[in-house]
């Protein structure tokens, strides 16, 4: 059993499925893990003699799987002319633009008919088209494990240095009155230097090369019992480091950032909004038909000069409407942020897990729904 558990990291096995028939056409995916120079999907077809292939294609998307109809589509061709059966491949012309660690989802489709009939049927390479094949561009299982191991080592060192207190290199956000624990998150403390670097990634190639070194945030679990109120602004020692976060500005709604060999599907969005003085959050989400489709990087858009979110704060109109504005204002606004959260597992042998919220069920002040969410955009 692997030391590291990663949500959504199951590699799809090759399966065969034919819609509405007893398998006169079989589609077996043979695509290997994509390396930097890979441009083809590959499959083998088995076709009964009484049937004619009308069309073979691959539907595919990176980062997020929408469905067969919304995904990209490329027509396939036989590797060698002759029988309809045998090797087929589909050339993806934009493959050279794929980034290392891009999550690549895809499904083969074959339209066919019986000789002498105009009725067509469709065969797919998976039993359920909502559960596609999955490959990680230019990253093996071992390289994914290596990136996770690097993050785990960093977090372990930071936990040792923290002891039962907050790490000396991290501080509370200036928006907060005190160390309030958030439900599912714990108490967030930011590393000033890395927060500044996040803002400067607007025009920085490091968006494609975020280093799994010092995290932008550390997330702590405070002492919790019947006497202590972990949702007020007072300190609640002792603290235990439970998680770490890395991030980048939302300068591209489709293109996820990259950090080592962490598959791109694991990046999620922290919604734009105000961090309130009492530890709460007020979302300033746009109206959009697809969750996450609107880039919100800086006040004037992605081409304005970079500035550190919250210093000075950009105050969009309208200001947040709250029941008790005196207790929560002034508030600090930030744009949409791409986030990766790593958590120490509750299983001592499992190392770390990737998830928006801690698997330990951290209690605390509730935050609005969709404060953290996985966008439905793709490439």
mmCIF file of C-alpha atoms in Angstrom:
data_model
loop_
_atom_site.group_PDB
_atom_site.id
_atom_site.type_symbol
_atom_site.label_atom_id
_atom_site.label_comp_id
_atom_site.label_asym_id
_atom_site.label_seq_id
_atom_site.Cartn_x
_atom_site.Cartn_y
_atom_site.Cartn_z
ATOM 1 C CA UNK A 1 0.000 0.000 0.000
ATOM 2 C CA UNK A 2 1.332 3.433 -0.932
ATOM 3 C CA UNK A 3 2.374 5.739 1.878
ATOM 4 C CA UNK A 4 0.578 8.633 0.289
ATOM 5 C CA UNK A 5 -3.147 8.823 -0.401
ATOM 6 C CA UNK A 6 -4.278 11.244 -3.067
ATOM 7 C CA UNK A 7 -7.933 11.939 -3.770
ATOM 8 C CA UNK A 8 -8.851 11.529 -7.412
ATOM 9 C CA UNK A 9 -5.578 9.742 -8.244
ATOM 10 C CA UNK A 10 -7.019 6.392 -9.382
ATOM 11 C CA UNK A 11 -5.649 5.416 -12.765
ATOM 12 C CA UNK A 12 -8.462 4.015 -14.971
ATOM 13 C CA UNK A 13 -8.074 0.394 -16.002
ATOM 14 C CA UNK A 14 -8.785 -0.585 -19.591
ATOM 15 C CA UNK A 15 -12.408 -1.622 -19.874
ATOM 16 C CA UNK A 16 -14.656 -2.452 -22.800
ATOM 17 C CA UNK A 17 -18.265 -1.426 -23.256
ATOM 18 C CA UNK A 18 -20.699 -1.449 -26.128
ATOM 19 C CA UNK A 19 -23.915 0.542 -25.984
ATOM 20 C CA UNK A 20 -27.060 -1.456 -26.591
ATOM 21 C CA UNK A 21 -25.653 -4.677 -28.086
ATOM 22 C CA UNK A 22 -23.738 -7.879 -27.347
ATOM 23 C CA UNK A 23 -20.335 -6.551 -28.360
ATOM 24 C CA UNK A 24 -19.941 -6.906 -32.136
ATOM 25 C CA UNK A 25 -17.405 -4.074 -31.750
ATOM 26 C CA UNK A 26 -14.860 -3.958 -28.926
ATOM 27 C CA UNK A 27 -12.719 -0.892 -28.140
ATOM 28 C CA UNK A 28 -9.588 -1.450 -26.042
ATOM 29 C CA UNK A 29 -7.652 1.682 -25.088
ATOM 30 C CA UNK A 30 -3.885 1.240 -25.322
ATOM 31 C CA UNK A 31 -2.772 4.817 -24.663
ATOM 32 C CA UNK A 32 0.293 4.977 -22.456
ATOM 33 C CA UNK A 33 1.139 7.747 -19.997
ATOM 34 C CA UNK A 34 1.787 10.793 -22.129
ATOM 35 C CA UNK A 35 5.369 11.988 -22.274
ATOM 36 C CA UNK A 36 6.515 15.369 -23.551
ATOM 37 C CA UNK A 37 6.574 14.232 -27.181
ATOM 38 C CA UNK A 38 3.357 12.171 -27.165
ATOM 39 C CA UNK A 39 0.649 13.311 -29.562
ATOM 40 C CA UNK A 40 -1.505 10.221 -30.085
ATOM 41 C CA UNK A 41 -4.286 8.317 -28.395
ATOM 42 C CA UNK A 42 -4.044 4.615 -29.274
ATOM 43 C CA UNK A 43 -6.588 1.804 -29.271
ATOM 44 C CA UNK A 44 -7.266 -1.626 -30.736
ATOM 45 C CA UNK A 45 -10.635 -2.448 -32.297
ATOM 46 C CA UNK A 46 -12.150 -5.917 -32.610
ATOM 47 C CA UNK A 47 -14.954 -5.956 -35.205
ATOM 48 C CA UNK A 48 -17.265 -8.804 -36.230
ATOM 49 C CA UNK A 49 -17.250 -9.484 -39.970
ATOM 50 C CA UNK A 50 -20.926 -8.556 -40.348
ATOM 51 C CA UNK A 51 -20.398 -4.978 -39.136
ATOM 52 C CA UNK A 52 -19.063 -1.819 -40.755
ATOM 53 C CA UNK A 53 -17.237 0.986 -38.924
ATOM 54 C CA UNK A 54 -18.665 4.410 -39.768
ATOM 55 C CA UNK A 55 -16.559 6.624 -37.509
ATOM 56 C CA UNK A 56 -13.925 6.423 -34.760
ATOM 57 C CA UNK A 57 -13.051 9.365 -32.531
ATOM 58 C CA UNK A 58 -11.718 10.404 -29.138
ATOM 59 C CA UNK A 59 -13.409 12.920 -26.842
ATOM 60 C CA UNK A 60 -10.908 14.496 -24.448
ATOM 61 C CA UNK A 61 -10.371 17.335 -21.980
ATOM 62 C CA UNK A 62 -7.709 18.473 -19.555
ATOM 63 C CA UNK A 63 -8.137 19.278 -15.844
ATOM 64 C CA UNK A 64 -11.884 18.523 -15.681
ATOM 65 C CA UNK A 65 -14.157 16.086 -17.504
ATOM 66 C CA UNK A 66 -17.350 17.867 -18.655
ATOM 67 C CA UNK A 67 -19.052 15.066 -20.629
ATOM 68 C CA UNK A 68 -18.784 13.483 -24.065
ATOM 69 C CA UNK A 69 -20.699 16.247 -25.833
ATOM 70 C CA UNK A 70 -18.846 19.222 -24.316
ATOM 71 C CA UNK A 71 -15.330 17.750 -24.455
ATOM 72 C CA UNK A 72 -12.874 18.293 -27.300
ATOM 73 C CA UNK A 73 -13.099 15.811 -30.157
ATOM 74 C CA UNK A 74 -10.558 14.436 -32.614
ATOM 75 C CA UNK A 75 -11.128 11.905 -35.396
ATOM 76 C CA UNK A 76 -9.102 8.695 -35.371
ATOM 77 C CA UNK A 77 -7.441 6.821 -38.223
ATOM 78 C CA UNK A 78 -6.215 3.303 -38.844
ATOM 79 C CA UNK A 79 -2.520 2.827 -38.233
ATOM 80 C CA UNK A 80 -2.355 0.503 -41.255
ATOM 81 C CA UNK A 81 -4.866 0.427 -44.082
ATOM 82 C CA UNK A 82 -6.853 -2.749 -44.518
ATOM 83 C CA UNK A 83 -9.174 -4.472 -42.097
ATOM 84 C CA UNK A 84 -11.353 -2.272 -39.889
ATOM 85 C CA UNK A 85 -10.050 -4.166 -36.884
ATOM 86 C CA UNK A 86 -6.621 -3.643 -35.386
ATOM 87 C CA UNK A 87 -4.711 -0.544 -34.323
ATOM 88 C CA UNK A 88 -6.230 2.939 -34.476
ATOM 89 C CA UNK A 89 -4.802 6.265 -33.382
ATOM 90 C CA UNK A 90 -5.969 9.851 -32.962
ATOM 91 C CA UNK A 91 -3.565 12.754 -33.429
ATOM 92 C CA UNK A 92 -3.922 15.674 -30.987
ATOM 93 C CA UNK A 93 -2.333 18.629 -32.758
ATOM 94 C CA UNK A 94 -2.227 20.867 -29.668
ATOM 95 C CA UNK A 95 -0.474 18.192 -27.586
ATOM 96 C CA UNK A 96 2.880 20.069 -27.659
ATOM 97 C CA UNK A 97 1.192 22.862 -25.675
ATOM 98 C CA UNK A 98 0.156 20.504 -22.867
ATOM 99 C CA UNK A 99 1.912 21.101 -19.568
ATOM 100 C CA UNK A 100 3.605 18.533 -17.440
ATOM 101 C CA UNK A 101 1.147 17.211 -14.804
ATOM 102 C CA UNK A 102 -1.949 18.121 -16.828
ATOM 103 C CA UNK A 103 -4.743 15.679 -16.015
ATOM 104 C CA UNK A 104 -5.921 14.277 -19.346
ATOM 105 C CA UNK A 105 -9.377 12.667 -19.520
ATOM 106 C CA UNK A 106 -10.648 10.868 -22.616
ATOM 107 C CA UNK A 107 -13.070 8.305 -24.054
ATOM 108 C CA UNK A 108 -12.959 6.443 -27.373
ATOM 109 C CA UNK A 109 -16.150 6.338 -29.423
ATOM 110 C CA UNK A 110 -16.973 4.095 -32.399
ATOM 111 C CA UNK A 111 -20.070 4.470 -34.554
ATOM 112 C CA UNK A 112 -20.909 1.334 -36.536
ATOM 113 C CA UNK A 113 -23.735 -0.500 -38.306
ATOM 114 C CA UNK A 114 -24.575 -3.976 -39.486
ATOM 115 C CA UNK A 115 -24.139 -4.674 -43.179
ATOM 116 C CA UNK A 116 -27.384 -4.060 -45.027
ATOM 117 C CA UNK A 117 -28.771 -1.830 -42.258
ATOM 118 C CA UNK A 118 -28.844 1.957 -41.875
ATOM 119 C CA UNK A 119 -29.248 1.794 -38.091
ATOM 120 C CA UNK A 120 -26.073 2.875 -36.305
ATOM 121 C CA UNK A 121 -24.890 2.072 -32.818
ATOM 122 C CA UNK A 122 -22.064 3.421 -30.688
ATOM 123 C CA UNK A 123 -19.381 1.601 -28.722
ATOM 124 C CA UNK A 124 -17.275 3.275 -26.033
ATOM 125 C CA UNK A 125 -14.003 2.336 -24.377
ATOM 126 C CA UNK A 126 -15.443 2.751 -20.860
ATOM 127 C CA UNK A 127 -18.603 1.336 -19.255
ATOM 128 C CA UNK A 128 -19.721 4.797 -18.112
ATOM 129 C CA UNK A 129 -18.771 7.866 -20.160
ATOM 130 C CA UNK A 130 -18.933 9.990 -17.006
ATOM 131 C CA UNK A 131 -15.904 8.027 -15.784
ATOM 132 C CA UNK A 132 -13.304 8.465 -18.545
ATOM 133 C CA UNK A 133 -9.782 7.148 -18.949
ATOM 134 C CA UNK A 134 -7.210 9.310 -17.180
ATOM 135 C CA UNK A 135 -3.544 9.992 -17.839
ATOM 136 C CA UNK A 136 -1.141 12.530 -16.328
ATOM 137 C CA UNK A 137 1.036 14.252 -18.929
ATOM 138 C CA UNK A 138 4.756 13.484 -18.528
ATOM 139 C CA UNK A 139 4.309 12.202 -14.950
ATOM 140 C CA UNK A 140 4.575 8.604 -13.816
ATOM 141 C CA UNK A 141 3.102 7.285 -10.580
ATOM 142 C CA UNK A 142 6.614 7.415 -9.125
ATOM 143 C CA UNK A 143 7.071 11.090 -10.031
ATOM 144 C CA UNK A 144 3.697 11.965 -8.482
ATOM 145 C CA UNK A 145 4.785 10.165 -5.320
ATOM 146 C CA UNK A 146 8.085 12.058 -5.384
ATOM 147 C CA UNK A 147 6.351 15.460 -5.410
ATOM 148 C CA UNK A 148 4.064 14.362 -2.583
ATOM 149 C CA UNK A 149 7.075 13.144 -0.625
ATOM 150 C CA UNK A 150 8.760 16.523 -1.031
ATOM 151 C CA UNK A 151 5.690 18.352 0.294
ATOM 152 C CA UNK A 152 5.365 15.842 3.143
ATOM 153 C CA UNK A 153 8.984 16.399 4.171
ATOM 154 C CA UNK A 154 8.493 20.178 4.138
ATOM 155 C CA UNK A 155 5.311 19.947 6.210
ATOM 156 C CA UNK A 156 6.921 17.548 8.675
ATOM 157 C CA UNK A 157 9.833 19.934 9.215
ATOM 158 C CA UNK A 158 7.460 22.890 9.681
ATOM 159 C CA UNK A 159 5.416 20.878 12.193
ATOM 160 C CA UNK A 160 8.567 20.056 14.157
ATOM 161 C CA UNK A 161 9.637 23.713 14.112
ATOM 162 C CA UNK A 162 6.163 24.830 15.191
ATOM 163 C CA UNK A 163 5.927 22.534 18.190
ATOM 164 C CA UNK A 164 2.710 23.491 19.992
ATOM 165 C CA UNK A 165 2.821 27.073 18.754
ATOM 166 C CA UNK A 166 2.590 28.966 15.462
ATOM 167 C CA UNK A 167 5.672 28.841 13.236
ATOM 168 C CA UNK A 168 7.646 32.092 13.729
ATOM 169 C CA UNK A 169 7.796 32.789 9.971
ATOM 170 C CA UNK A 170 3.978 32.902 9.709
ATOM 171 C CA UNK A 171 1.475 35.486 10.923
ATOM 172 C CA UNK A 172 -2.266 36.144 10.965
ATOM 173 C CA UNK A 173 -3.812 37.974 8.043
ATOM 174 C CA UNK A 174 -4.186 41.700 8.822
ATOM 175 C CA UNK A 175 -7.896 41.263 8.073
ATOM 176 C CA UNK A 176 -8.502 39.187 11.196
ATOM 177 C CA UNK A 177 -8.965 40.349 14.766
ATOM 178 C CA UNK A 178 -7.554 37.098 16.098
ATOM 179 C CA UNK A 179 -6.878 33.392 15.476
ATOM 180 C CA UNK A 180 -10.362 32.182 14.541
ATOM 181 C CA UNK A 181 -10.683 28.535 13.523
ATOM 182 C CA UNK A 182 -12.618 27.964 10.284
ATOM 183 C CA UNK A 183 -14.714 24.866 9.746
ATOM 184 C CA UNK A 184 -12.801 22.316 7.681
ATOM 185 C CA UNK A 185 -9.724 24.567 7.534
ATOM 186 C CA UNK A 186 -8.402 25.384 10.995
ATOM 187 C CA UNK A 187 -6.613 28.664 11.721
ATOM 188 C CA UNK A 188 -4.776 30.041 8.642
ATOM 189 C CA UNK A 189 -1.409 31.742 9.058
ATOM 190 C CA UNK A 190 0.310 33.281 6.048
ATOM 191 C CA UNK A 191 3.958 33.479 5.089
ATOM 192 C CA UNK A 192 4.377 37.128 4.064
ATOM 193 C CA UNK A 193 7.032 36.534 1.416
ATOM 194 C CA UNK A 194 5.134 33.777 -0.406
ATOM 195 C CA UNK A 195 1.855 35.740 -0.327
ATOM 196 C CA UNK A 196 3.664 38.580 -2.097
ATOM 197 C CA UNK A 197 5.135 36.143 -4.613
ATOM 198 C CA UNK A 198 1.649 34.791 -5.338
ATOM 199 C CA UNK A 199 0.498 38.269 -6.346
ATOM 200 C CA UNK A 200 3.518 38.754 -8.587
ATOM 201 C CA UNK A 201 2.791 35.588 -10.571
ATOM 202 C CA UNK A 202 0.408 37.574 -12.796
ATOM 203 C CA UNK A 203 3.084 37.928 -15.485
ATOM 204 C CA UNK A 204 5.461 35.291 -14.171
ATOM 205 C CA UNK A 205 6.411 32.003 -15.823
ATOM 206 C CA UNK A 206 6.438 30.436 -12.356
ATOM 207 C CA UNK A 207 2.690 29.913 -12.820
ATOM 208 C CA UNK A 208 3.924 26.885 -14.775
ATOM 209 C CA UNK A 209 6.529 25.979 -12.163
ATOM 210 C CA UNK A 210 5.308 26.607 -8.612
ATOM 211 C CA UNK A 211 7.840 25.071 -6.278
ATOM 212 C CA UNK A 212 6.767 22.597 -3.568
ATOM 213 C CA UNK A 213 8.885 24.452 -1.041
ATOM 214 C CA UNK A 214 7.700 26.983 1.540
ATOM 215 C CA UNK A 215 3.864 27.007 1.596
ATOM 216 C CA UNK A 216 1.944 30.274 1.320
ATOM 217 C CA UNK A 217 -0.279 29.234 4.249
ATOM 218 C CA UNK A 218 -0.036 26.950 7.238
ATOM 219 C CA UNK A 219 -3.264 25.651 8.755
ATOM 220 C CA UNK A 220 -3.443 24.899 12.474
ATOM 221 C CA UNK A 221 -5.860 23.093 14.745
ATOM 222 C CA UNK A 222 -6.281 24.914 18.079
ATOM 223 C CA UNK A 223 -6.980 23.386 21.464
ATOM 224 C CA UNK A 224 -10.613 22.304 21.449
ATOM 225 C CA UNK A 225 -12.743 21.472 24.482
ATOM 226 C CA UNK A 226 -15.996 22.464 26.176
ATOM 227 C CA UNK A 227 -14.416 25.532 27.778
ATOM 228 C CA UNK A 228 -12.479 27.020 24.849
ATOM 229 C CA UNK A 229 -14.289 28.951 22.092
ATOM 230 C CA UNK A 230 -12.160 28.415 18.991
ATOM 231 C CA UNK A 231 -14.343 30.793 16.938
ATOM 232 C CA UNK A 232 -13.519 33.909 18.961
ATOM 233 C CA UNK A 233 -10.487 36.159 18.537
ATOM 234 C CA UNK A 234 -8.500 34.863 21.514
ATOM 235 C CA UNK A 235 -5.514 32.556 21.244
ATOM 236 C CA UNK A 236 -6.182 28.870 21.944
ATOM 237 C CA UNK A 237 -2.852 27.139 22.552
ATOM 238 C CA UNK A 238 -1.600 24.540 22.090
ATOM 239 C CA UNK A 239 -1.745 24.489 18.288
ATOM 240 C CA UNK A 240 -1.084 21.542 15.976
ATOM 241 C CA UNK A 241 -0.053 22.007 12.362
ATOM 242 C CA UNK A 242 -2.565 20.038 10.255
ATOM 243 C CA UNK A 243 -2.167 21.383 6.721
ATOM 244 C CA UNK A 244 -0.420 23.605 4.205
ATOM 245 C CA UNK A 245 -1.591 25.551 1.158
ATOM 246 C CA UNK A 246 0.014 26.678 -2.092
ATOM 247 C CA UNK A 247 -1.593 29.077 -4.529
ATOM 248 C CA UNK A 248 -1.527 31.358 -7.542
ATOM 249 C CA UNK A 249 -3.734 34.121 -8.879
ATOM 250 C CA UNK A 250 -6.672 33.207 -11.102
ATOM 251 C CA UNK A 251 -5.184 34.736 -14.232
ATOM 252 C CA UNK A 252 -6.560 32.015 -16.515
ATOM 253 C CA UNK A 253 -9.938 30.385 -15.971
ATOM 254 C CA UNK A 254 -9.086 27.237 -17.967
ATOM 255 C CA UNK A 255 -5.353 26.837 -17.456
ATOM 256 C CA UNK A 256 -4.501 25.406 -14.012
ATOM 257 C CA UNK A 257 -1.124 26.221 -12.453
ATOM 258 C CA UNK A 258 1.518 23.512 -12.147
ATOM 259 C CA UNK A 259 3.463 22.315 -9.125
ATOM 260 C CA UNK A 260 5.773 19.384 -9.742
ATOM 261 C CA UNK A 261 3.781 16.306 -10.728
ATOM 262 C CA UNK A 262 0.612 17.100 -8.785
ATOM 263 C CA UNK A 263 -2.172 16.301 -11.312
ATOM 264 C CA UNK A 264 -3.880 19.501 -12.422
ATOM 265 C CA UNK A 265 -7.376 18.263 -11.501
ATOM 266 C CA UNK A 266 -6.502 18.835 -7.831
ATOM 267 C CA UNK A 267 -6.314 22.632 -8.120
ATOM 268 C CA UNK A 268 -9.477 24.308 -6.847
ATOM 269 C CA UNK A 269 -10.621 27.914 -6.489
ATOM 270 C CA UNK A 270 -10.831 30.099 -3.414
ATOM 271 C CA UNK A 271 -13.580 32.519 -4.372
ATOM 272 C CA UNK A 272 -12.950 36.249 -4.588
ATOM 273 C CA UNK A 273 -14.289 38.143 -1.612
ATOM 274 C CA UNK A 274 -13.763 39.907 1.693
ATOM 275 C CA UNK A 275 -12.029 38.355 4.671
ATOM 276 C CA UNK A 276 -13.945 39.835 7.575
ATOM 277 C CA UNK A 277 -12.585 40.956 10.907
ATOM 278 C CA UNK A 278 -14.425 38.248 12.831
ATOM 279 C CA UNK A 279 -12.793 35.521 10.714
ATOM 280 C CA UNK A 280 -15.735 35.124 8.358
ATOM 281 C CA UNK A 281 -15.792 35.469 4.596
ATOM 282 C CA UNK A 282 -18.073 37.398 2.224
ATOM 283 C CA UNK A 283 -18.029 36.074 -1.357
ATOM 284 C CA UNK A 284 -18.034 38.470 -4.319
ATOM 285 C CA UNK A 285 -18.666 35.848 -6.979
ATOM 286 C CA UNK A 286 -19.640 36.917 -10.509
ATOM 287 C CA UNK A 287 -22.740 35.761 -12.337
ATOM 288 C CA UNK A 288 -21.529 32.975 -14.615
ATOM 289 C CA UNK A 289 -23.034 29.950 -16.322
ATOM 290 C CA UNK A 290 -20.012 27.694 -15.726
ATOM 291 C CA UNK A 291 -18.522 27.750 -12.206
ATOM 292 C CA UNK A 292 -15.061 29.298 -12.367
ATOM 293 C CA UNK A 293 -15.197 30.580 -15.956
ATOM 294 C CA UNK A 294 -14.591 34.266 -15.105
ATOM 295 C CA UNK A 295 -10.980 35.280 -14.357
ATOM 296 C CA UNK A 296 -10.834 37.561 -11.321
ATOM 297 C CA UNK A 297 -7.153 38.260 -10.809
ATOM 298 C CA UNK A 298 -6.858 41.983 -10.134
ATOM 299 C CA UNK A 299 -9.205 44.979 -9.988
ATOM 300 C CA UNK A 300 -8.646 46.053 -13.589
ATOM 301 C CA UNK A 301 -8.268 42.597 -15.076
ATOM 302 C CA UNK A 302 -5.276 40.354 -15.780
ATOM 303 C CA UNK A 303 -3.268 43.005 -17.666
ATOM 304 C CA UNK A 304 -3.021 45.549 -14.860
ATOM 305 C CA UNK A 305 0.167 45.830 -12.797
ATOM 306 C CA UNK A 306 0.499 43.283 -10.032
ATOM 307 C CA UNK A 307 -0.325 44.280 -6.486
ATOM 308 C CA UNK A 308 -0.401 42.310 -3.277
ATOM 309 C CA UNK A 309 -4.015 41.404 -2.466
ATOM 310 C CA UNK A 310 -5.156 43.352 0.578
ATOM 311 C CA UNK A 311 -2.223 45.765 0.697
ATOM 312 C CA UNK A 312 -3.776 48.228 0.163
ATOM 313 C CA UNK A 313 -7.152 46.508 -0.068
ATOM 314 C CA UNK A 314 -9.156 46.846 -3.227
ATOM 315 C CA UNK A 315 -12.728 47.585 -2.156
ATOM 316 C CA UNK A 316 -15.143 46.680 -4.947
ATOM 317 C CA UNK A 317 -18.698 47.968 -4.840
ATOM 318 C CA UNK A 318 -20.906 47.116 -3.177
ATOM 319 C CA UNK A 319 -19.258 46.661 0.202
ATOM 320 C CA UNK A 320 -20.351 43.490 2.013
ATOM 321 C CA UNK A 321 -23.770 43.654 3.623
ATOM 322 C CA UNK A 322 -23.499 42.098 7.075
ATOM 323 C CA UNK A 323 -25.663 42.051 10.188
ATOM 324 C CA UNK A 324 -23.095 43.756 12.404
ATOM 325 C CA UNK A 325 -20.711 45.792 10.223
ATOM 326 C CA UNK A 326 -18.910 47.357 13.178
ATOM 327 C CA UNK A 327 -17.541 43.983 14.284
ATOM 328 C CA UNK A 328 -16.407 42.801 10.860
ATOM 329 C CA UNK A 329 -15.151 45.909 9.045
ATOM 330 C CA UNK A 330 -12.772 47.076 7.746
ATOM 331 C CA UNK A 331 -12.500 43.988 5.588
ATOM 332 C CA UNK A 332 -9.766 42.946 3.160
ATOM 333 C CA UNK A 333 -10.684 41.821 -0.343
ATOM 334 C CA UNK A 334 -8.736 39.380 -2.510
ATOM 335 C CA UNK A 335 -9.288 38.071 -6.053
ATOM 336 C CA UNK A 336 -9.980 34.486 -7.039
ATOM 337 C CA UNK A 337 -7.073 32.236 -6.138
ATOM 338 C CA UNK A 338 -6.013 28.831 -7.383
ATOM 339 C CA UNK A 339 -5.385 26.657 -4.314
ATOM 340 C CA UNK A 340 -3.802 23.344 -3.397
ATOM 341 C CA UNK A 341 -4.359 22.093 0.160
ATOM 342 C CA UNK A 342 -2.277 19.301 1.674
ATOM 343 C CA UNK A 343 -3.279 17.727 4.997
ATOM 344 C CA UNK A 344 -1.608 15.356 7.380
ATOM 345 C CA UNK A 345 -3.652 12.184 7.189
ATOM 346 C CA UNK A 346 -5.500 10.848 10.211
ATOM 347 C CA UNK A 347 -3.902 7.524 9.238
ATOM 348 C CA UNK A 348 -0.331 7.698 10.518
ATOM 349 C CA UNK A 349 0.896 5.447 7.691
ATOM 350 C CA UNK A 350 -0.727 7.461 4.904
ATOM 351 C CA UNK A 351 1.394 10.626 5.038
ATOM 352 C CA UNK A 352 -0.621 13.429 3.438
ATOM 353 C CA UNK A 353 -3.825 13.801 1.458
ATOM 354 C CA UNK A 354 -4.956 16.353 -1.119
ATOM 355 C CA UNK A 355 -8.381 17.877 -0.473
ATOM 356 C CA UNK A 356 -10.038 21.273 -0.086
ATOM 357 C CA UNK A 357 -11.029 20.507 3.535
ATOM 358 C CA UNK A 358 -9.146 18.590 6.181
ATOM 359 C CA UNK A 359 -10.131 14.907 6.448
ATOM 360 C CA UNK A 360 -10.083 15.241 10.249
ATOM 361 C CA UNK A 361 -13.303 17.292 10.270
ATOM 362 C CA UNK A 362 -11.837 20.424 11.859
ATOM 363 C CA UNK A 363 -14.538 22.374 13.771
ATOM 364 C CA UNK A 364 -14.803 26.142 13.585
ATOM 365 C CA UNK A 365 -16.629 29.134 12.159
ATOM 366 C CA UNK A 366 -18.613 28.140 9.076
ATOM 367 C CA UNK A 367 -17.827 29.761 5.727
ATOM 368 C CA UNK A 368 -20.303 30.290 2.871
ATOM 369 C CA UNK A 369 -20.910 27.486 0.406
ATOM 370 C CA UNK A 370 -18.670 27.713 -2.668
ATOM 371 C CA UNK A 371 -15.963 29.602 -0.788
ATOM 372 C CA UNK A 372 -13.754 26.768 -2.032
ATOM 373 C CA UNK A 373 -14.851 24.875 -5.136
ATOM 374 C CA UNK A 374 -13.545 22.827 -8.040
ATOM 375 C CA UNK A 375 -14.238 24.752 -11.270
ATOM 376 C CA UNK A 376 -15.952 23.129 -14.242
ATOM 377 C CA UNK A 377 -13.663 24.717 -16.811
ATOM 378 C CA UNK A 378 -11.304 22.660 -18.954
ATOM 379 C CA UNK A 379 -8.915 22.805 -21.882
#
